[in-house]
Amino acid sequence: MAMAYPPNANGGAGSPKENKNNGDSSKTFGVSNGEVTDSEPPVVTTDRYGFLGGNQYTDPEFERRLPQEKLRKRETKWLDMFVNWDKWMSKRFKKVKERCRKGVPPSLRARAWQHLCGSFFIMEQNKGVFEEYLRLPGDPKCIDDINKDLDRQFPLHEMFLSKGGVGQESLFEVLKAYTIHRPVEGYCQAQAPIAALLLMHMPVEQAFWCLVVICDKYITGYYSPGLEAVQLDGDVLFGLLKKTSPSVYKHMRKQQIEPIMFMTEWFMCVYTRTLPWTVVLRLWDQFLCEGVKVLFRVGLVLLKVVLEGQDKLSQCPSFFDTLERLRLRNLPVELQDEDFLFRESLRLGVTERDMEREHHKQIARRKAAKEAKEKEKQLASGQGATGKMESRTKRRS
C-alpha cells in the first residue's frame, strides 16, 4: 500500500489521525485540517455544506453568497453548456475555463465536475462494472486498511458522523471498488478524503468513476508505491518557487527542507485537508477544468503568503519552525479568502509552458542522477571483482 503521508519532522507518522470523543459529552472538540482536537466547542447546526464544526465549517454570518439573480443566470449558462458539451469543450473552452474560475453554481457542481473530467461518459460506457466490483471480495489487506480509515474522514460532517452509517458505507464501496479496478495501486490513504468529497456531491457510482478519472488522468501515478510521481511534482514545485519567490526558495534550501516534507498532503489530497471548504470547492472547479497546474499555482501562493518577507522568515529560524509554519495549522487570513487565493494564483506569472519546461528539466535531472548512481554501482562492483581476482592470484602464487 502506498503511504499518503511522509514521516513528519518529529519522527512520527505524518498521517493525520482523528481521535473520537467516545461519547464524552462534557468534552469539547474541533477539527484542525481534518483532525479532531480538544480545542473548540462543537457547532450544533450544520453549515450549508454539511459540516458541524472545525476548520471546514463555514459560518453563515461571514459567508459571501451571490445574489439570487446572478446565481440563476450562471445556472442557465451552465445548463446550456451541458446540452452542447462537446461543442463548448472543443470550440469555446476558454469560456468554460472562465466560468469555472468564477465558480460553478452549487446546484450544478456534481454534474459539472463529471462533465469536466469526463467521468459521466466513462460511466455510461461501463454500465454494470461498478456493481460487479462490489460483488467481488477484494484484497483482504486493502479491505482492512480501508476500514481503519473510514471514521477518520471529515468526522464532523453529517455524512460521516456515524460509524457504519450510510456515508461511511458508501465511502467503503468507492474505495474497495477502486482497489479492484486498479489492483496494482491498491489502496492509499490520500484517496479517502477525495472520495469523501465526491460523495458529498454525488451518488456512490458517480463518485467512483470520478475518482477513477482523477487518479488516471489528473494525478497520474500519485498513489503508486514509492510516490515517485509526487516527488517529481514536488521538485517541479520547488523549481517554480525559485522563479516566483527566490527568498523563500533560498531559505528552504538553506534549511534542507525537501518538497516531499510538506506538499505531499496538499497534492495527493488535492487540498481537501488543507484549505477552508469554500476555497476547496472553488479550487476543484478549476482543477477539474484545467488540470494539475492548478495545484502548482495554489501551492506557490501558499508558500508565498506563509513565508515571503523578512518578518516571516525571521520567525522561522530553524528547520522545525519552517515545517511547522508549512503545516498551516493557523491559516493566514488571506488564504481564507477564495477570491484572493485564485486572483494571486493567476498573477504569479507562471505559464503552462514554464511548468512543462520545469517538468522536463526535473525528469532529465532525475535520469542523470539515476544513471550516475548506476555507473557508480557498476564501478564499485567492478572494483570488488578485481580485488577478489587479485586476492585469488596472490594465494595461488
GROMACS .gro file of C-alpha atoms in nm:
model
  397
    1MET     CA    1   0.000   0.000   0.000
    2ALA     CA    2   0.129   0.344  -0.087
    3MET     CA    3   0.159   0.572   0.213
    4ALA     CA    4  -0.018   0.904   0.170
    5TYR     CA    5   0.182   1.093   0.429
    6PRO     CA    6   0.560   1.105   0.484
    7PRO     CA    7   0.716   1.099   0.831
    8ASN     CA    8   0.699   1.439   0.996
    9ALA     CA    9   0.990   1.632   1.143
   10ASN     CA   10   0.941   1.479   1.485
   11GLY     CA   11   0.980   1.129   1.350
   12GLY     CA   12   0.615   1.029   1.394
   13ALA     CA   13   0.375   0.938   1.119
   14GLY     CA   14   0.265   1.242   0.924
   15SER     CA   15  -0.081   1.099   0.862
   16PRO     CA   16  -0.349   1.298   1.045
   17LYS     CA   17  -0.532   1.087   1.297
   18GLU     CA   18  -0.870   1.187   1.434
   19ASN     CA   19  -0.948   1.074   1.787
   20LYS     CA   20  -1.319   1.035   1.855
   21ASN     CA   21  -1.489   1.178   2.160
   22ASN     CA   22  -1.617   0.833   2.266
   23GLY     CA   23  -1.946   0.976   2.382
   24ASP     CA   24  -1.799   1.209   2.648
   25SER     CA   25  -2.044   1.498   2.612
   26SER     CA   26  -1.852   1.714   2.860
   27LYS     CA   27  -1.551   1.722   2.633
   28THR     CA   28  -1.537   1.980   2.356
   29PHE     CA   29  -1.366   1.918   2.027
   30GLY     CA   30  -1.289   2.067   1.692
   31VAL     CA   31  -1.113   1.983   1.371
   32SER     CA   32  -0.778   2.121   1.259
   33ASN     CA   33  -0.727   2.043   0.890
   34GLY     CA   34  -0.942   1.735   0.930
   35GLU     CA   35  -0.810   1.635   1.274
   36VAL     CA   36  -1.029   1.621   1.583
   37THR     CA   37  -0.875   1.834   1.858
   38ASP     CA   38  -0.969   1.931   2.213
   39SER     CA   39  -0.998   2.298   2.126
   40GLU     CA   40  -1.333   2.447   2.033
   41PRO     CA   41  -1.695   2.369   2.128
   42PRO     CA   42  -1.896   2.176   1.873
   43VAL     CA   43  -2.134   2.368   1.649
   44VAL     CA   44  -2.491   2.249   1.696
   45THR     CA   45  -2.624   2.318   1.346
   46THR     CA   46  -2.466   2.223   1.017
   47ASP     CA   47  -2.348   2.476   0.762
   48ARG     CA   48  -2.480   2.454   0.408
   49TYR     CA   49  -2.205   2.206   0.316
   50GLY     CA   50  -2.296   1.963   0.596
   51PHE     CA   51  -2.019   2.043   0.848
   52LEU     CA   52  -2.099   2.073   1.218
   53GLY     CA   53  -1.772   2.240   1.317
   54GLY     CA   54  -1.397   2.251   1.279
   55ASN     CA   55  -1.186   2.431   1.020
   56GLN     CA   56  -1.413   2.317   0.739
   57TYR     CA   57  -1.718   2.480   0.897
   58THR     CA   58  -1.841   2.787   0.709
   59ASP     CA   59  -2.004   3.044   0.936
   60PRO     CA   60  -2.324   3.165   0.764
   61GLU     CA   61  -2.273   3.513   0.910
   62PHE     CA   62  -1.945   3.558   0.725
   63GLU     CA   63  -2.022   3.357   0.413
   64ARG     CA   64  -2.042   3.555   0.094
   65ARG     CA   65  -2.318   3.444  -0.138
   66LEU     CA   66  -2.402   3.553  -0.489
   67PRO     CA   67  -2.727   3.746  -0.537
   68GLN     CA   68  -3.001   3.505  -0.645
   69GLU     CA   69  -3.045   3.679  -0.979
   70LYS     CA   70  -2.677   3.641  -1.071
   71LEU     CA   71  -2.677   3.278  -0.949
   72ARG     CA   72  -2.978   3.192  -1.166
   73LYS     CA   73  -2.809   3.345  -1.472
   74ARG     CA   74  -2.499   3.134  -1.412
   75GLU     CA   75  -2.710   2.820  -1.370
   76THR     CA   76  -2.884   2.891  -1.702
   77LYS     CA   77  -2.549   2.931  -1.877
   78TRP     CA   78  -2.421   2.601  -1.736
   79LEU     CA   79  -2.740   2.417  -1.831
   80ASP     CA   80  -2.696   2.545  -2.184
   81MET     CA   81  -2.337   2.417  -2.189
   82PHE     CA   82  -2.444   2.069  -2.078
   83VAL     CA   83  -2.674   2.042  -2.382
   84ASN     CA   84  -2.386   2.107  -2.625
   85TRP     CA   85  -2.093   1.997  -2.409
   86ASP     CA   86  -1.864   1.862  -2.682
   87LYS     CA   87  -1.901   2.183  -2.880
   88TRP     CA   88  -1.822   2.401  -2.579
   89MET     CA   89  -1.515   2.197  -2.483
   90SER     CA   90  -1.374   2.182  -2.835
   91LYS     CA   91  -1.456   2.530  -2.963
   92ARG     CA   92  -1.522   2.751  -2.662
   93PHE     CA   93  -1.303   2.602  -2.391
   94LYS     CA   94  -1.174   2.946  -2.294
   95LYS     CA   95  -1.526   3.045  -2.191
   96VAL     CA   96  -1.572   2.719  -1.998
   97LYS     CA   97  -1.246   2.788  -1.812
   98GLU     CA   98  -1.359   3.143  -1.735
   99ARG     CA   99  -1.686   3.019  -1.587
  100CYS     CA  100  -1.506   2.755  -1.380
  101ARG     CA  101  -1.276   3.022  -1.238
  102LYS     CA  102  -1.580   3.223  -1.129
  103GLY     CA  103  -1.713   2.914  -0.953
  104VAL     CA  104  -1.963   2.650  -1.061
  105PRO     CA  105  -2.317   2.706  -0.923
  106PRO     CA  106  -2.355   2.477  -0.618
  107SER     CA  107  -2.673   2.316  -0.750
  108LEU     CA  108  -2.490   2.202  -1.066
  109ARG     CA  109  -2.148   2.124  -0.922
  110ALA     CA  110  -2.182   1.744  -0.929
  111ARG     CA  111  -2.298   1.743  -1.290
  112ALA     CA  112  -2.032   1.995  -1.392
  113TRP     CA  113  -1.748   1.803  -1.228
  114GLN     CA  114  -1.849   1.480  -1.404
  115HIS     CA  115  -1.864   1.657  -1.740
  116LEU     CA  116  -1.537   1.843  -1.688
  117CYS     CA  117  -1.337   1.531  -1.604
  118GLY     CA  118  -1.528   1.306  -1.844
  119SER     CA  119  -1.640   1.052  -1.582
  120PHE     CA  120  -2.004   1.093  -1.688
  121PHE     CA  121  -1.925   0.948  -2.030
  122ILE     CA  122  -1.695   0.675  -1.895
  123MET     CA  123  -1.967   0.559  -1.656
  124GLU     CA  124  -2.210   0.535  -1.948
  125GLN     CA  125  -1.962   0.314  -2.133
  126ASN     CA  126  -1.911   0.085  -1.830
  127LYS     CA  127  -2.262   0.007  -1.710
  128GLY     CA  128  -2.271  -0.273  -1.454
  129VAL     CA  129  -1.897  -0.268  -1.387
  130PHE     CA  130  -1.921  -0.091  -1.051
  131GLU     CA  131  -2.190  -0.335  -0.929
  132GLU     CA  132  -1.967  -0.623  -1.032
  133TYR     CA  133  -1.677  -0.478  -0.832
  134LEU     CA  134  -1.899  -0.459  -0.524
  135ARG     CA  135  -1.981  -0.829  -0.556
  136LEU     CA  136  -1.614  -0.926  -0.556
  137PRO     CA  137  -1.440  -0.987  -0.220
  138GLY     CA  138  -1.141  -0.758  -0.275
  139ASP     CA  139  -0.791  -0.785  -0.132
  140PRO     CA  140  -0.812  -0.857   0.246
  141LYS     CA  141  -0.520  -0.624   0.327
  142CYS     CA  142  -0.678  -0.335   0.135
  143ILE     CA  143  -1.017  -0.401   0.292
  144ASP     CA  144  -0.863  -0.393   0.639
  145ASP     CA  145  -0.677  -0.067   0.569
  146ILE     CA  146  -0.989   0.098   0.427
  147ASN     CA  147  -1.197   0.000   0.731
  148LYS     CA  148  -0.937   0.155   0.962
  149ASP     CA  149  -0.960   0.488   0.778
  150LEU     CA  150  -1.336   0.525   0.735
  151ASP     CA  151  -1.413   0.720   1.052
  152ARG     CA  152  -1.109   0.946   1.003
  153GLN     CA  153  -1.256   1.123   0.700
  154PHE     CA  154  -1.425   1.453   0.788
  155PRO     CA  155  -1.556   1.327   1.126
  156LEU     CA  156  -1.759   1.646   1.175
  157HIS     CA  157  -1.951   1.616   0.851
  158GLU     CA  158  -2.309   1.494   0.876
  159MET     CA  159  -2.249   1.219   0.617
  160PHE     CA  160  -1.962   1.058   0.805
  161LEU     CA  161  -2.055   1.107   1.171
  162SER     CA  162  -2.196   0.760   1.231
  163LYS     CA  163  -1.965   0.460   1.234
  164GLY     CA  164  -2.112   0.213   0.990
  165GLY     CA  165  -2.362   0.473   0.866
  166VAL     CA  166  -2.467   0.531   0.505
  167GLY     CA  167  -2.185   0.779   0.441
  168GLN     CA  168  -1.910   0.550   0.566
  169GLU     CA  169  -2.066   0.255   0.386
  170SER     CA  170  -2.065   0.447   0.057
  171LEU     CA  171  -1.707   0.556   0.116
  172PHE     CA  172  -1.607   0.194   0.175
  173GLU     CA  173  -1.774   0.088  -0.151
  174VAL     CA  174  -1.596   0.352  -0.357
  175LEU     CA  175  -1.253   0.277  -0.211
  176LYS     CA  176  -1.296  -0.102  -0.227
  177ALA     CA  177  -1.412  -0.083  -0.590
  178TYR     CA  178  -1.107   0.124  -0.678
  179THR     CA  179  -0.868  -0.137  -0.534
  180ILE     CA  180  -1.034  -0.396  -0.759
  181HIS     CA  181  -1.027  -0.164  -1.059
  182ARG     CA  182  -0.658  -0.081  -1.003
  183PRO     CA  183  -0.518  -0.380  -0.806
  184VAL     CA  184  -0.154  -0.279  -0.863
  185GLU     CA  185  -0.208   0.055  -0.686
  186GLY     CA  186  -0.437  -0.091  -0.423
  187TYR     CA  187  -0.548   0.149  -0.150
  188CYS     CA  188  -0.375   0.470  -0.047
  189GLN     CA  189  -0.484   0.685   0.247
  190ALA     CA  190  -0.498   1.004   0.040
  191GLN     CA  191  -0.773   0.859  -0.179
  192ALA     CA  192  -1.016   0.861   0.113
  193PRO     CA  193  -1.069   1.239   0.156
  194ILE     CA  194  -1.103   1.277  -0.222
  195ALA     CA  195  -1.366   1.003  -0.236
  196ALA     CA  196  -1.543   1.158   0.064
  197LEU     CA  197  -1.555   1.499  -0.105
  198LEU     CA  198  -1.704   1.343  -0.418
  199LEU     CA  199  -1.967   1.157  -0.213
  200MET     CA  200  -2.075   1.487  -0.058
  201HIS     CA  201  -2.184   1.591  -0.408
  202MET     CA  202  -2.292   1.281  -0.598
  203PRO     CA  203  -2.418   0.920  -0.568
  204VAL     CA  204  -2.173   0.639  -0.498
  205GLU     CA  205  -2.129   0.505  -0.855
  206GLN     CA  206  -2.074   0.854  -0.996
  207ALA     CA  207  -1.822   0.926  -0.721
  208PHE     CA  208  -1.634   0.605  -0.806
  209TRP     CA  209  -1.592   0.685  -1.175
  210CYS     CA  210  -1.497   1.041  -1.093
  211LEU     CA  211  -1.225   0.909  -0.860
  212VAL     CA  212  -1.102   0.673  -1.133
  213VAL     CA  213  -1.065   0.955  -1.386
  214ILE     CA  214  -0.893   1.186  -1.135
  215CYS     CA  215  -0.638   0.915  -1.049
  216ASP     CA  216  -0.587   0.813  -1.412
  217LYS     CA  217  -0.573   1.150  -1.586
  218TYR     CA  218  -0.514   1.426  -1.333
  219ILE     CA  219  -0.280   1.297  -1.064
  220THR     CA  220  -0.138   1.004  -1.257
  221GLY     CA  221   0.089   0.781  -1.051
  222TYR     CA  222   0.035   0.970  -0.724
  223TYR     CA  223  -0.085   0.658  -0.544
  224SER     CA  224   0.170   0.415  -0.685
  225PRO     CA  225   0.422   0.258  -0.445
  226GLY     CA  226   0.724   0.482  -0.389
  227LEU     CA  227   0.539   0.810  -0.455
  228GLU     CA  228   0.775   0.885  -0.745
  229ALA     CA  229   0.520   1.097  -0.931
  230VAL     CA  230   0.454   1.308  -0.621
  231GLN     CA  231   0.825   1.352  -0.555
  232LEU     CA  232   0.877   1.463  -0.915
  233ASP     CA  233   0.597   1.719  -0.889
  234GLY     CA  234   0.746   1.837  -0.559
  235ASP     CA  235   1.073   1.906  -0.738
  236VAL     CA  236   0.883   2.089  -1.012
  237LEU     CA  237   0.708   2.299  -0.747
  238PHE     CA  238   1.047   2.387  -0.595
  239GLY     CA  239   1.185   2.479  -0.934
  240LEU     CA  240   0.891   2.714  -0.994
  241LEU     CA  241   0.930   2.856  -0.643
  242LYS     CA  242   1.284   2.961  -0.735
  243LYS     CA  243   1.133   3.181  -1.004
  244THR     CA  244   0.833   3.320  -0.815
  245SER     CA  245   0.975   3.359  -0.461
  246PRO     CA  246   1.359   3.342  -0.467
  247SER     CA  247   1.394   3.439  -0.099
  248VAL     CA  248   1.161   3.159   0.015
  249TYR     CA  249   1.339   2.910  -0.211
  250LYS     CA  250   1.679   3.012  -0.071
  251HIS     CA  251   1.552   2.990   0.288
  252MET     CA  252   1.416   2.638   0.240
  253ARG     CA  253   1.727   2.518   0.060
  254LYS     CA  254   1.944   2.653   0.339
  255GLN     CA  255   1.741   2.459   0.595
  256GLN     CA  256   1.747   2.148   0.373
  257ILE     CA  257   1.369   2.125   0.353
  258GLU     CA  258   1.258   1.894   0.074
  259PRO     CA  259   0.921   1.936  -0.101
  260ILE     CA  260   0.805   1.586   0.000
  261MET     CA  261   0.813   1.702   0.363
  262PHE     CA  262   0.525   1.948   0.324
  263MET     CA  263   0.348   1.927  -0.013
  264THR     CA  264   0.255   1.559  -0.016
  265GLU     CA  265  -0.080   1.608   0.155
  266TRP     CA  266  -0.151   1.924  -0.046
  267PHE     CA  267  -0.121   1.749  -0.382
  268MET     CA  268  -0.227   1.392  -0.300
  269CYS     CA  269  -0.543   1.505  -0.123
  270VAL     CA  270  -0.596   1.792  -0.370
  271TYR     CA  271  -0.604   2.038  -0.077
  272THR     CA  272  -0.919   1.881   0.074
  273ARG     CA  273  -0.746   1.865   0.414
  274THR     CA  274  -0.567   2.198   0.389
  275LEU     CA  275  -0.797   2.487   0.296
  276PRO     CA  276  -1.138   2.624   0.403
  277TRP     CA  277  -1.425   2.446   0.234
  278THR     CA  278  -1.546   2.732   0.015
  279VAL     CA  279  -1.189   2.763  -0.115
  280VAL     CA  280  -1.161   2.385  -0.169
  281LEU     CA  281  -1.475   2.381  -0.385
  282ARG     CA  282  -1.362   2.676  -0.598
  283LEU     CA  283  -1.023   2.508  -0.636
  284TRP     CA  284  -1.187   2.183  -0.752
  285ASP     CA  285  -1.396   2.373  -1.008
  286GLN     CA  286  -1.071   2.492  -1.164
  287PHE     CA  287  -0.874   2.173  -1.104
  288LEU     CA  288  -1.120   1.953  -1.294
  289CYS     CA  289  -1.125   2.205  -1.579
  290GLU     CA  290  -0.757   2.299  -1.609
  291GLY     CA  291  -0.577   2.006  -1.453
  292VAL     CA  292  -0.282   1.962  -1.219
  293LYS     CA  293  -0.133   2.305  -1.295
  294VAL     CA  294  -0.395   2.447  -1.055
  295LEU     CA  295  -0.229   2.253  -0.771
  296PHE     CA  296   0.107   2.413  -0.854
  297ARG     CA  297  -0.033   2.765  -0.872
  298VAL     CA  298  -0.214   2.731  -0.539
  299GLY     CA  299   0.093   2.573  -0.377
  300LEU     CA  300   0.312   2.863  -0.488
  301VAL     CA  301   0.066   3.113  -0.341
  302LEU     CA  302   0.059   2.923  -0.010
  303LEU     CA  303   0.439   2.931   0.012
  304LYS     CA  304   0.449   3.297  -0.083
  305VAL     CA  305   0.187   3.404   0.172
  306VAL     CA  306   0.320   3.188   0.456
  307LEU     CA  307   0.693   3.257   0.421
  308GLU     CA  308   0.771   3.550   0.193
  309GLY     CA  309   0.905   3.863   0.361
  310GLN     CA  310   1.187   3.915   0.608
  311ASP     CA  311   0.949   3.937   0.905
  312LYS     CA  312   0.802   3.594   0.828
  313LEU     CA  313   1.135   3.431   0.751
  314SER     CA  314   1.281   3.564   1.076
  315GLN     CA  315   1.006   3.378   1.264
  316CYS     CA  316   1.133   3.052   1.113
  317PRO     CA  317   1.499   3.033   1.218
  318SER     CA  318   1.510   2.654   1.222
  319PHE     CA  319   1.411   2.357   1.009
  320PHE     CA  320   1.134   2.267   1.255
  321ASP     CA  321   0.995   2.622   1.272
  322THR     CA  322   0.959   2.638   0.896
  323LEU     CA  323   0.797   2.296   0.869
  324GLU     CA  324   0.553   2.385   1.147
  325ARG     CA  325   0.456   2.702   0.960
  326LEU     CA  326   0.401   2.498   0.643
  327ARG     CA  327   0.158   2.268   0.823
  328LEU     CA  328  -0.087   2.562   0.805
  329ARG     CA  329  -0.246   2.496   1.142
  330ASN     CA  330  -0.319   2.866   1.176
  331LEU     CA  331  -0.422   2.965   0.827
  332PRO     CA  332  -0.337   3.328   0.740
  333VAL     CA  333  -0.649   3.537   0.688
  334GLU     CA  334  -0.562   3.600   0.323
  335LEU     CA  335  -0.582   3.229   0.244
  336GLN     CA  336  -0.934   3.214   0.385
  337ASP     CA  337  -1.045   3.449   0.108
  338GLU     CA  338  -1.116   3.246  -0.206
  339ASP     CA  339  -1.101   3.549  -0.434
  340PHE     CA  340  -0.758   3.646  -0.301
  341LEU     CA  341  -0.611   3.300  -0.341
  342PHE     CA  342  -0.720   3.249  -0.700
  343ARG     CA  343  -0.651   3.606  -0.802
  344GLU     CA  344  -0.296   3.574  -0.672
  345SER     CA  345  -0.250   3.232  -0.832
  346LEU     CA  346  -0.318   3.386  -1.173
  347ARG     CA  347  -0.083   3.678  -1.102
  348LEU     CA  348   0.220   3.460  -1.039
  349GLY     CA  349   0.346   3.492  -1.393
  350VAL     CA  350   0.393   3.115  -1.420
  351THR     CA  351   0.266   2.988  -1.752
  352GLU     CA  352   0.179   2.636  -1.856
  353ARG     CA  353   0.490   2.641  -2.071
  354ASP     CA  354   0.701   2.728  -1.764
  355MET     CA  355   0.557   2.426  -1.585
  356GLU     CA  356   0.623   2.195  -1.878
  357ARG     CA  357   0.979   2.323  -1.912
  358GLU     CA  358   1.044   2.270  -1.541
  359HIS     CA  359   0.887   1.926  -1.560
  360HIS     CA  360   1.120   1.818  -1.842
  361LYS     CA  361   1.414   1.970  -1.655
  362GLN     CA  362   1.340   1.770  -1.341
  363ILE     CA  363   1.289   1.448  -1.538
  364ALA     CA  364   1.628   1.498  -1.705
  365ARG     CA  365   1.790   1.573  -1.368
  366ARG     CA  366   1.644   1.258  -1.214
  367LYS     CA  367   1.750   1.049  -1.513
  368ALA     CA  368   2.106   1.182  -1.493
  369ALA     CA  369   2.121   1.114  -1.118
  370LYS     CA  370   1.993   0.759  -1.171
  371GLU     CA  371   2.247   0.693  -1.446
  372ALA     CA  372   2.529   0.831  -1.232
  373LYS     CA  373   2.422   0.608  -0.945
  374GLU     CA  374   2.411   0.302  -1.171
  375LYS     CA  375   2.753   0.386  -1.310
  376GLU     CA  376   2.894   0.425  -0.960
  377LYS     CA  377   2.737   0.095  -0.860
  378GLN     CA  378   2.886  -0.082  -1.162
  379LEU     CA  379   3.226   0.074  -1.095
  380ALA     CA  380   3.218  -0.038  -0.732
  381SER     CA  381   3.109  -0.385  -0.843
  382GLY     CA  382   3.394  -0.398  -1.095
  383GLN     CA  383   3.649  -0.288  -0.838
  384GLY     CA  384   3.521  -0.553  -0.600
  385ALA     CA  385   3.557  -0.823  -0.865
  386THR     CA  386   3.910  -0.705  -0.948
  387GLY     CA  387   4.006  -0.713  -0.580
  388LYS     CA  388   3.880  -1.071  -0.544
  389MET     CA  389   4.074  -1.181  -0.854
  390GLU     CA  390   4.394  -1.025  -0.724
  391SER     CA  391   4.341  -1.196  -0.390
  392ARG     CA  392   4.300  -1.536  -0.560
  393THR     CA  393   4.615  -1.475  -0.770
  394LYS     CA  394   4.820  -1.398  -0.462
  395ARG     CA  395   4.701  -1.711  -0.286
  396ARG     CA  396   4.795  -1.929  -0.586
  397SER     CA  397   5.142  -1.777  -0.608
   0.00000   0.00000   0.00000
